[in-house]
Short mmCIF file of C-alpha atoms (C1' of nucleotides) in Angstrom, two decimals:
data_model
loop_
_atom_site.label_atom_id
_atom_site.label_comp_id
_atom_site.label_asym_id
_atom_site.label_seq_id
_atom_site.Cartn_x
_atom_site.Cartn_y
_atom_site.Cartn_z
CA UNK A 1 -13.31 28.69 30.77
CA UNK A 2 -14.39 26.20 28.18
CA UNK A 3 -15.73 27.81 25.05
CA UNK A 4 -17.33 26.32 22.04
CA UNK A 5 -14.37 25.57 19.77
CA UNK A 6 -15.17 27.57 16.66
CA UNK A 7 -16.22 30.81 18.25
CA UNK A 8 -13.12 32.62 19.47
CA UNK A 9 -9.95 33.73 17.82
CA UNK A 10 -9.03 35.41 14.60
CA UNK A 11 -11.30 34.24 11.81
CA UNK A 12 -9.88 32.36 8.87
CA UNK A 13 -9.28 34.46 5.83
CA UNK A 14 -10.96 31.80 3.68
CA UNK A 15 -7.50 30.90 2.53
CA UNK A 16 -7.89 27.22 1.87
CA UNK A 17 -10.19 27.51 -1.10
CA UNK A 18 -8.17 30.39 -2.46
CA UNK A 19 -4.99 28.35 -2.34
CA UNK A 20 -6.64 25.40 -4.07
CA UNK A 21 -7.84 27.61 -6.88
CA UNK A 22 -4.52 29.37 -7.33
CA UNK A 23 -2.75 26.02 -7.43
CA UNK A 24 -5.15 24.60 -10.00
CA UNK A 25 -4.58 27.58 -12.27
CA UNK A 26 -0.82 27.51 -11.96
CA UNK A 27 -0.56 23.76 -12.47
CA UNK A 28 -2.44 24.13 -15.72
CA UNK A 29 -0.29 27.03 -16.83
CA UNK A 30 3.13 25.75 -15.78
CA UNK A 31 2.68 22.14 -14.68
CA UNK A 32 2.98 20.80 -11.20
CA UNK A 33 6.72 20.55 -10.89
CA UNK A 34 7.18 23.90 -12.60
CA UNK A 35 5.23 25.64 -9.88
CA UNK A 36 6.63 26.51 -6.47
CA UNK A 37 4.69 26.86 -3.26
CA UNK A 38 5.86 30.46 -3.17
CA UNK A 39 4.15 31.18 -6.49
CA UNK A 40 0.94 29.55 -5.35
CA UNK A 41 0.74 31.55 -2.17
CA UNK A 42 1.64 34.76 -3.94
CA UNK A 43 -1.21 34.34 -6.38
CA UNK A 44 -3.50 33.43 -3.51
CA UNK A 45 -2.46 36.59 -1.72
CA UNK A 46 -1.21 34.72 1.29
CA UNK A 47 2.12 34.04 2.91
CA UNK A 48 4.11 30.90 2.28
CA UNK A 49 3.84 29.96 5.94
CA UNK A 50 0.06 29.94 5.68
CA UNK A 51 0.25 27.22 3.08
CA UNK A 52 1.46 24.80 5.68
CA UNK A 53 -1.41 25.68 7.97
CA UNK A 54 -3.72 24.09 5.43
CA UNK A 55 -1.70 21.42 3.68
CA UNK A 56 0.98 19.07 4.84
CA UNK A 57 2.78 19.04 1.54
CA UNK A 58 2.65 20.39 -1.98
CA UNK A 59 1.56 17.06 -3.37
CA UNK A 60 -1.53 17.09 -1.16
CA UNK A 61 -2.96 19.55 -3.67
CA UNK A 62 -3.12 16.84 -6.30
CA UNK A 63 -5.03 14.42 -4.13
CA UNK A 64 -7.76 16.56 -2.69
CA UNK A 65 -10.55 14.63 -4.36
CA UNK A 66 -8.98 11.27 -3.70
CA UNK A 67 -8.46 12.16 -0.08
CA UNK A 68 -12.10 13.10 0.31
CA UNK A 69 -13.19 9.78 -1.16
CA UNK A 70 -10.79 7.89 1.08
CA UNK A 71 -12.13 9.74 4.08
CA UNK A 72 -15.64 8.65 3.11
CA UNK A 73 -14.49 5.08 2.71
CA UNK A 74 -12.96 5.19 6.15
CA UNK A 75 -16.18 6.48 7.69
CA UNK A 76 -18.30 3.86 5.96
CA UNK A 77 -16.03 1.06 7.12
CA UNK A 78 -15.93 2.43 10.63
CA UNK A 79 -19.72 2.39 10.74
CA UNK A 80 -19.66 -1.32 10.13
CA UNK A 81 -20.56 -1.54 6.45
CA UNK A 82 -19.26 -4.55 4.59
CA UNK A 83 -16.22 -3.89 2.44
CA UNK A 84 -17.90 -4.10 -0.94
CA UNK A 85 -20.74 -1.85 0.12
CA UNK A 86 -18.44 0.70 1.67
CA UNK A 87 -16.36 0.90 -1.50
CA UNK A 88 -19.45 1.35 -3.63
CA UNK A 89 -20.85 3.98 -1.31
CA UNK A 90 -17.65 6.01 -1.26
CA UNK A 91 -17.32 5.76 -5.03
CA UNK A 92 -20.90 6.82 -5.62
CA UNK A 93 -20.32 10.03 -3.70
CA UNK A 94 -17.50 11.23 -5.90
CA UNK A 95 -19.36 13.58 -8.20
CA UNK A 96 -18.55 14.03 -11.84
CA UNK A 97 -19.07 17.75 -11.77
CA UNK A 98 -15.48 18.56 -11.03
CA UNK A 99 -12.46 17.19 -12.82
CA UNK A 100 -9.94 16.03 -10.28
CA UNK A 101 -6.76 18.02 -10.31
CA UNK A 102 -4.72 14.89 -10.70
CA UNK A 103 -6.34 14.34 -14.08
CA UNK A 104 -4.86 17.34 -15.78
CA UNK A 105 -1.48 16.41 -14.38
CA UNK A 106 -1.78 12.77 -15.33
CA UNK A 107 1.09 12.87 -17.78
CA UNK A 108 3.40 14.53 -15.32
CA UNK A 109 2.49 12.01 -12.69
CA UNK A 110 3.80 9.18 -14.76
CA UNK A 111 7.33 10.35 -14.61
CA UNK A 112 7.88 12.31 -11.47
CA UNK A 113 8.97 10.12 -8.64
CA UNK A 114 7.70 12.50 -6.03
CA UNK A 115 4.17 12.34 -7.38
CA UNK A 116 4.27 8.62 -7.69
CA UNK A 117 5.37 8.38 -4.10
CA UNK A 118 2.66 10.71 -2.90
CA UNK A 119 0.15 8.59 -4.79
CA UNK A 120 1.30 5.55 -2.97
CA UNK A 121 0.51 7.11 0.35
CA UNK A 122 -3.11 7.02 -0.81
CA UNK A 123 -2.90 3.51 -2.16
CA UNK A 124 -1.36 2.40 1.09
CA UNK A 125 -4.11 4.04 3.09
CA UNK A 126 -6.84 2.42 1.02
CA UNK A 127 -5.15 -0.92 1.33
CA UNK A 128 -4.74 -0.60 5.07
CA UNK A 129 -8.39 0.32 5.51
CA UNK A 130 -9.54 -2.63 3.46
CA UNK A 131 -7.13 -5.00 5.14
CA UNK A 132 -8.36 -4.00 8.53
CA UNK A 133 -12.00 -4.40 7.56
CA UNK A 134 -11.37 -7.75 5.90
CA UNK A 135 -9.62 -9.08 8.97
CA UNK A 136 -12.75 -8.22 10.91
CA UNK A 137 -15.19 -9.74 8.43
CA UNK A 138 -13.34 -12.98 8.27
CA UNK A 139 -12.07 -13.72 11.74
CA UNK A 140 -8.46 -13.86 10.84
CA UNK A 141 -5.21 -12.32 11.89
CA UNK A 142 -4.53 -9.04 10.19
CA UNK A 143 -1.12 -9.99 8.91
CA UNK A 144 -2.01 -13.31 7.36
CA UNK A 145 -0.90 -13.72 3.80
CA UNK A 146 -4.46 -14.44 2.68
CA UNK A 147 -5.84 -11.22 4.12
CA UNK A 148 -3.00 -9.23 2.65
CA UNK A 149 -3.31 -10.71 -0.79
CA UNK A 150 -7.07 -10.20 -0.81
CA UNK A 151 -6.75 -6.64 0.46
CA UNK A 152 -4.13 -5.84 -2.14
CA UNK A 153 -6.28 -7.26 -4.90
CA UNK A 154 -9.32 -5.28 -3.79
CA UNK A 155 -7.33 -2.11 -3.38
CA UNK A 156 -5.79 -2.74 -6.77
CA UNK A 157 -9.24 -2.97 -8.30
CA UNK A 158 -10.28 0.28 -6.64
CA UNK A 159 -7.16 1.98 -7.92
CA UNK A 160 -7.62 0.62 -11.42
CA UNK A 161 -11.19 1.89 -11.45
CA UNK A 162 -10.05 5.29 -10.30
CA UNK A 163 -7.43 5.30 -13.02
CA UNK A 164 -9.90 4.30 -15.71
CA UNK A 165 -12.24 7.02 -14.55
CA UNK A 166 -9.42 9.56 -14.66
CA UNK A 167 -8.41 8.54 -18.16
CA UNK A 168 -11.98 8.32 -19.34
CA UNK A 169 -12.09 11.81 -20.76
CA UNK A 170 -15.24 13.77 -21.35
CA UNK A 171 -17.50 10.80 -22.09
CA UNK A 172 -16.43 8.91 -19.01
CA UNK A 173 -18.81 6.76 -17.03
CA UNK A 174 -19.33 7.39 -13.35
CA UNK A 175 -16.69 6.25 -10.92
CA UNK A 176 -19.22 3.86 -9.44
CA UNK A 177 -19.62 2.04 -12.74
CA UNK A 178 -15.89 1.57 -13.21
CA UNK A 179 -15.64 0.44 -9.62
CA UNK A 180 -18.42 -2.08 -10.05
CA UNK A 181 -16.75 -3.60 -13.09
CA UNK A 182 -13.36 -3.72 -11.42
CA UNK A 183 -14.68 -5.40 -8.29
CA UNK A 184 -16.44 -8.00 -10.40
CA UNK A 185 -13.10 -8.85 -11.98
CA UNK A 186 -11.63 -9.77 -8.63
CA UNK A 187 -14.78 -11.64 -7.61
CA UNK A 188 -15.56 -9.57 -4.59
CA UNK A 189 -18.55 -11.67 -3.59
CA UNK A 190 -16.20 -14.63 -3.17
CA UNK B 1 40.35 5.96 -31.85
CA UNK B 2 37.67 3.67 -30.57
CA UNK B 3 38.61 2.06 -27.28
CA UNK B 4 36.99 -0.68 -25.35
CA UNK B 5 34.58 1.11 -23.05
CA UNK B 6 35.75 0.00 -19.62
CA UNK B 7 39.47 0.40 -20.08
CA UNK B 8 40.27 4.10 -19.98
CA UNK B 9 39.65 6.81 -17.48
CA UNK B 10 40.09 7.20 -13.78
CA UNK B 11 39.26 3.94 -12.01
CA UNK B 12 36.38 3.80 -9.59
CA UNK B 13 37.41 4.05 -5.98
CA UNK B 14 35.08 1.13 -5.17
CA UNK B 15 32.76 3.70 -3.69
CA UNK B 16 29.41 2.08 -4.27
CA UNK B 17 29.88 -0.82 -1.93
CA UNK B 18 31.50 1.43 0.62
CA UNK B 19 28.54 3.77 0.58
CA UNK B 20 26.08 0.91 0.94
CA UNK B 21 27.95 -0.41 3.97
CA UNK B 22 28.26 2.99 5.62
CA UNK B 23 24.56 3.61 5.10
CA UNK B 24 23.59 0.25 6.55
CA UNK B 25 25.65 0.93 9.65
CA UNK B 26 24.30 4.42 10.17
CA UNK B 27 20.69 3.42 9.59
CA UNK B 28 21.02 0.84 12.33
CA UNK B 29 22.67 3.31 14.66
CA UNK B 30 20.50 6.36 14.06
CA UNK B 31 17.58 5.26 11.87
CA UNK B 32 16.99 6.16 8.27
CA UNK B 33 15.47 9.58 8.71
CA UNK B 34 17.99 10.45 11.40
CA UNK B 35 20.86 10.00 8.97
CA UNK B 36 21.87 12.56 6.36
CA UNK B 37 23.56 11.87 3.06
CA UNK B 38 26.44 13.97 4.29
CA UNK B 39 27.00 11.64 7.23
CA UNK B 40 26.88 8.60 5.00
CA UNK B 41 29.45 9.94 2.59
CA UNK B 42 31.68 11.14 5.40
CA UNK B 43 31.81 7.69 6.93
CA UNK B 44 32.38 6.21 3.49
CA UNK B 45 35.30 8.59 2.99
CA UNK B 46 33.80 10.09 -0.09
CA UNK B 47 32.33 13.44 -1.09
CA UNK B 48 28.64 14.16 -1.03
CA UNK B 49 28.64 14.74 -4.76
CA UNK B 50 29.88 11.22 -5.32
CA UNK B 51 26.78 9.83 -3.67
CA UNK B 52 24.69 11.03 -6.56
CA UNK B 53 26.99 9.35 -9.03
CA UNK B 54 25.83 6.04 -7.64
CA UNK B 55 22.30 6.60 -6.37
CA UNK B 56 19.45 8.73 -7.55
CA UNK B 57 18.08 9.35 -4.10
CA UNK B 58 18.61 8.54 -0.47
CA UNK B 59 15.68 6.14 -0.40
CA UNK B 60 17.30 4.03 -3.11
CA UNK B 61 19.51 2.68 -0.35
CA UNK B 62 16.54 0.94 1.24
CA UNK B 63 15.52 -0.84 -1.89
CA UNK B 64 18.74 -2.24 -3.23
CA UNK B 65 17.62 -5.84 -2.94
CA UNK B 66 14.13 -5.19 -4.20
CA UNK B 67 15.53 -3.30 -7.16
CA UNK B 68 17.76 -6.22 -8.07
CA UNK B 69 14.79 -8.58 -7.98
CA UNK B 70 12.72 -6.22 -10.10
CA UNK B 71 15.54 -6.00 -12.59
CA UNK B 72 15.55 -9.77 -12.83
CA UNK B 73 11.80 -9.81 -13.33
CA UNK B 74 12.15 -7.29 -16.11
CA UNK B 75 14.78 -9.40 -17.86
CA UNK B 76 12.74 -12.57 -17.57
CA UNK B 77 9.66 -10.89 -18.99
CA UNK B 78 11.68 -9.31 -21.79
CA UNK B 79 12.98 -12.75 -22.75
CA UNK B 80 9.42 -13.88 -23.35
CA UNK B 81 8.71 -15.92 -20.22
CA UNK B 82 5.10 -16.13 -19.15
CA UNK B 83 4.16 -13.86 -16.27
CA UNK B 84 3.78 -16.51 -13.59
CA UNK B 85 7.05 -18.17 -14.51
CA UNK B 86 8.93 -14.91 -14.61
CA UNK B 87 7.69 -13.97 -11.16
CA UNK B 88 8.67 -17.33 -9.77
CA UNK B 89 12.08 -17.16 -11.39
CA UNK B 90 12.84 -13.70 -10.07
CA UNK B 91 11.65 -14.64 -6.59
CA UNK B 92 13.72 -17.81 -6.55
CA UNK B 93 16.87 -15.83 -7.19
CA UNK B 94 16.50 -13.63 -4.14
CA UNK B 95 18.74 -15.43 -1.74
CA UNK B 96 18.06 -15.66 1.97
CA UNK B 97 21.68 -15.16 2.89
CA UNK B 98 21.39 -11.40 3.25
CA UNK B 99 18.76 -9.54 5.18
CA UNK B 100 17.38 -6.75 3.03
CA UNK B 101 18.11 -3.33 4.40
CA UNK B 102 14.46 -2.41 4.34
CA UNK B 103 13.78 -5.25 6.74
CA UNK B 104 16.02 -4.07 9.50
CA UNK B 105 14.63 -0.60 9.10
CA UNK B 106 11.00 -1.63 9.23
CA UNK B 107 10.98 -1.78 12.97
CA UNK B 108 13.77 0.67 13.60
CA UNK B 109 12.14 3.48 11.71
CA UNK B 110 9.74 5.30 13.97
CA UNK B 111 7.11 5.82 11.33
CA UNK B 112 7.00 3.48 8.42
CA UNK B 113 5.35 6.08 6.27
CA UNK B 114 8.56 7.03 4.60
CA UNK B 115 9.39 3.45 3.85
CA UNK B 116 5.97 2.94 2.42
CA UNK B 117 6.17 6.03 0.29
CA UNK B 118 9.51 5.25 -1.25
CA UNK B 119 8.26 1.74 -1.86
CA UNK B 120 5.63 2.88 -4.28
CA UNK B 121 8.07 3.56 -7.06
CA UNK B 122 8.88 -0.15 -6.86
CA UNK B 123 5.27 -1.26 -6.67
CA UNK B 124 4.50 0.93 -9.64
CA UNK B 125 7.37 -0.55 -11.60
CA UNK B 126 6.36 -4.12 -10.85
CA UNK B 127 2.79 -3.35 -11.78
CA UNK B 128 3.78 -1.70 -15.03
CA UNK B 129 5.98 -4.65 -15.98
CA UNK B 130 3.23 -7.14 -15.28
CA UNK B 131 0.60 -5.04 -17.03
CA UNK B 132 2.72 -4.81 -20.13
CA UNK B 133 3.39 -8.54 -20.18
CA UNK B 134 -0.27 -9.38 -19.55
CA UNK B 135 -1.38 -7.19 -22.40
CA UNK B 136 0.93 -9.18 -24.64
CA UNK B 137 -0.17 -12.59 -23.38
CA UNK B 138 -3.79 -11.83 -23.80
CA UNK B 139 -4.09 -9.81 -26.96
CA UNK B 140 -5.70 -6.82 -25.38
CA UNK B 141 -5.18 -3.13 -25.11
CA UNK B 142 -2.80 -2.18 -22.36
CA UNK B 143 -5.12 0.27 -20.71
CA UNK B 144 -8.21 -1.90 -20.52
CA UNK B 145 -9.78 -2.14 -17.12
CA UNK B 146 -9.47 -5.91 -17.14
CA UNK B 147 -5.73 -5.83 -17.76
CA UNK B 148 -5.22 -3.20 -15.11
CA UNK B 149 -7.25 -4.97 -12.48
CA UNK B 150 -5.49 -8.23 -13.18
CA UNK B 151 -2.07 -6.61 -13.15
CA UNK B 152 -2.82 -4.86 -9.89
CA UNK B 153 -4.01 -8.06 -8.30
CA UNK B 154 -0.90 -9.95 -9.39
CA UNK B 155 1.39 -7.16 -8.32
CA UNK B 156 -0.48 -7.00 -5.04
CA UNK B 157 0.16 -10.67 -4.49
CA UNK B 158 3.85 -10.24 -5.24
CA UNK B 159 4.04 -7.35 -2.80
CA UNK B 160 2.16 -9.24 -0.12
CA UNK B 161 4.54 -12.16 -0.50
CA UNK B 162 7.52 -9.84 -0.22
CA UNK B 163 6.01 -8.32 2.90
CA UNK B 164 5.35 -11.69 4.48
CA UNK B 165 8.91 -12.72 3.73
CA UNK B 166 10.20 -9.51 5.27
CA UNK B 167 8.16 -9.99 8.41
CA UNK B 168 8.96 -13.68 8.60
CA UNK B 169 11.87 -13.29 10.95
CA UNK B 170 14.62 -15.83 11.37
CA UNK B 171 12.51 -18.90 10.64
CA UNK B 172 11.08 -17.47 7.47
CA UNK B 173 10.37 -19.56 4.42
CA UNK B 174 11.96 -18.69 1.11
CA UNK B 175 10.54 -15.82 -0.88
CA UNK B 176 9.58 -18.30 -3.57
CA UNK B 177 7.33 -20.20 -1.17
CA UNK B 178 5.49 -17.08 -0.05
CA UNK B 179 5.17 -16.01 -3.66
CA UNK B 180 3.75 -19.36 -4.68
CA UNK B 181 1.09 -19.20 -1.98
CA UNK B 182 0.18 -15.62 -2.78
CA UNK B 183 -0.18 -16.26 -6.49
CA UNK B 184 -2.41 -19.23 -5.75
CA UNK B 185 -4.70 -16.93 -3.82
CA UNK B 186 -5.28 -14.78 -6.88
CA UNK B 187 -5.66 -17.82 -9.11
CA UNK B 188 -2.82 -17.04 -11.44
CA UNK B 189 -3.53 -19.96 -13.73
CA UNK B 190 -6.99 -18.52 -14.36
"C1'" DA C 1 -10.13 47.72 28.55
"C1'" DA C 2 -8.13 43.18 29.54
"C1'" DG C 3 -7.30 38.57 28.72
"C1'" DA C 4 -7.94 34.38 25.94
"C1'" DT C 5 -7.92 32.20 21.63
"C1'" DT C 6 -6.91 31.36 16.96
"C1'" DA C 7 -4.94 32.75 12.32
"C1'" DT C 8 -1.42 34.83 9.82
"C1'" DT C 9 3.13 36.10 9.03
"C1'" DG C 10 8.30 36.67 8.65
"C1'" DG C 11 12.47 34.69 9.09
"C1'" DA C 12 15.92 31.54 10.00
"C1'" DC C 13 17.04 26.94 9.40
"C1'" DT C 14 17.84 21.84 7.62
"C1'" DG C 15 18.44 18.74 4.13
"C1'" DA C 16 17.49 16.59 -0.50
"C1'" DG C 17 18.47 16.99 -5.07
"C1'" DT C 18 20.50 19.57 -9.38
"C1'" DA C 19 24.06 21.67 -12.31
"C1'" DC C 20 28.44 22.29 -13.73
"C1'" DA C 21 33.03 23.12 -14.19
"C1'" DA C 22 37.59 21.99 -12.36
"C1'" DA C 23 40.73 18.56 -10.85
"C1'" DA C 24 42.58 13.92 -10.57
"C1'" DA C 25 43.72 9.41 -12.29
"C1'" DT C 26 44.20 6.30 -15.68
"C1'" DA C 27 45.43 4.12 -20.75
"C1'" DG C 28 47.16 4.62 -25.04
"C1'" DA C 29 49.56 7.20 -28.71
"C1'" DT C 30 53.32 10.14 -30.35
"C1'" DA D 1 58.46 11.72 -21.16
"C1'" DT D 2 54.67 14.25 -22.99
"C1'" DC D 3 50.28 14.75 -24.83
"C1'" DT D 4 45.42 13.45 -25.37
"C1'" DA D 5 41.17 11.32 -24.64
"C1'" DT D 6 38.34 9.33 -21.11
"C1'" DT D 7 36.27 8.59 -16.76
"C1'" DT D 8 35.70 9.43 -11.82
"C1'" DT D 9 35.77 12.45 -8.10
"C1'" DT D 10 35.14 16.70 -5.99
"C1'" DG D 11 33.90 21.62 -4.65
"C1'" DT D 12 30.63 24.96 -4.95
"C1'" DA D 13 26.70 27.38 -5.66
"C1'" DC D 14 22.00 26.89 -6.21
"C1'" DT D 15 16.65 25.80 -5.78
"C1'" DC D 16 13.06 24.31 -3.25
"C1'" DA D 17 10.27 21.59 0.20
"C1'" DG D 18 9.37 21.31 4.74
"C1'" DT D 19 10.15 22.54 9.96
"C1'" DC D 20 10.26 25.59 13.84
"C1'" DC D 21 9.16 29.47 16.38
"C1'" DA D 22 8.24 33.80 17.98
"C1'" DA D 23 5.73 38.07 16.84
"C1'" DT D 24 1.59 40.16 15.39
"C1'" DA D 25 -3.27 40.62 14.12
"C1'" DA D 26 -8.15 39.82 14.58
"C1'" DT D 27 -11.71 38.13 16.95
"C1'" DC D 28 -14.64 36.70 21.29
"C1'" DT D 29 -15.73 36.73 26.26
"C1'" DT D 30 -15.75 39.02 30.74
#
DNA sequence: AAGATTATTGGACTGAGTACAAAAATAGAT
DNA sequence: ATCTATTTTTGTACTCAGTCCAATAATCTT
């Protein structure tokens, strides 16, 4: 009856990585908004429907690296790490070997409302994670103005560090270094 | 030859206000995502095309009040006011007489994700305004990490105050009071 | 060979947003 | 009154993201 989950069924055609690569190429060639999902899946040799098996939306493609870091942050916080440590840990695990896709599209992102909105989903998630953890650390209601303001400031610092790292160009520091500086500016350690 | 700008041409059918009212009604009846632009314009007695003469997107309807406040903030900053004063001024001019549309939708909307997402354009605009003004006040490059972190923290405080005001319910304080408390928490005056 | 399970696919659909040209309504000038 | 310039409104056709679903394909277990 009960089988081990991964064993049965048609195997994946390794589509996810293929789609990511095709998208990265096309975004560089034609820009994000100039590329349709149809084009991406055609180059990846996959049907349009398959795209939505792997991604919830087109804009997810721009936030793959950010989403991984956020996922790490969530895990660290869930395991009981203090907020500052969790942020540092998650930041330290974002390698410099790969240029985030959002970087190359940075100029497009400024203008396009859709991208800005999709970015906010990430900001909102980071903020919510931090807010929740802060409310635990201090014993305070989650919706108090103080917790919200503090969470927004911390999240803002994280975002600013991410942005500085993105804009840093080839001689950029590590994300951890930017993050450290940014947190110091909002006096994380009280 | 040259005429005064407002005089000639077909007069407006007072559509903007009508559309806003129709949308407010429908959002309360059926929720934001359960209402199409077509339905809104039908109730307003206007064509769908006309909608886009007045609004850039459907989600604009949720942020009418916020957009007015942001516009005020922009004017105050442009006239040379210091950042803290400009924020306070803009906040003080948001009257309590009218419940913002986004408020009534916060609980009505099944998932607030959409609200959150469309809100980012506003957060981004507030942040950009503050960043620009800060870079002028301090004589520093606009993209420095310090300016960005500070701008994000201030914008975060403004947003938190707006959120607290929204959630305040019938016995809420004024937006200015929430804003004052939030700014104190990020030590606006250094 | 026969299910059970999972991945892929095609196709039809909804709805937001864009583009644009035609029509309608006004004011002023001839 | 007629014409002209100007502005708003409208119809229409279009693109594309995202949803839904049923059919098919590829694999494993029995």
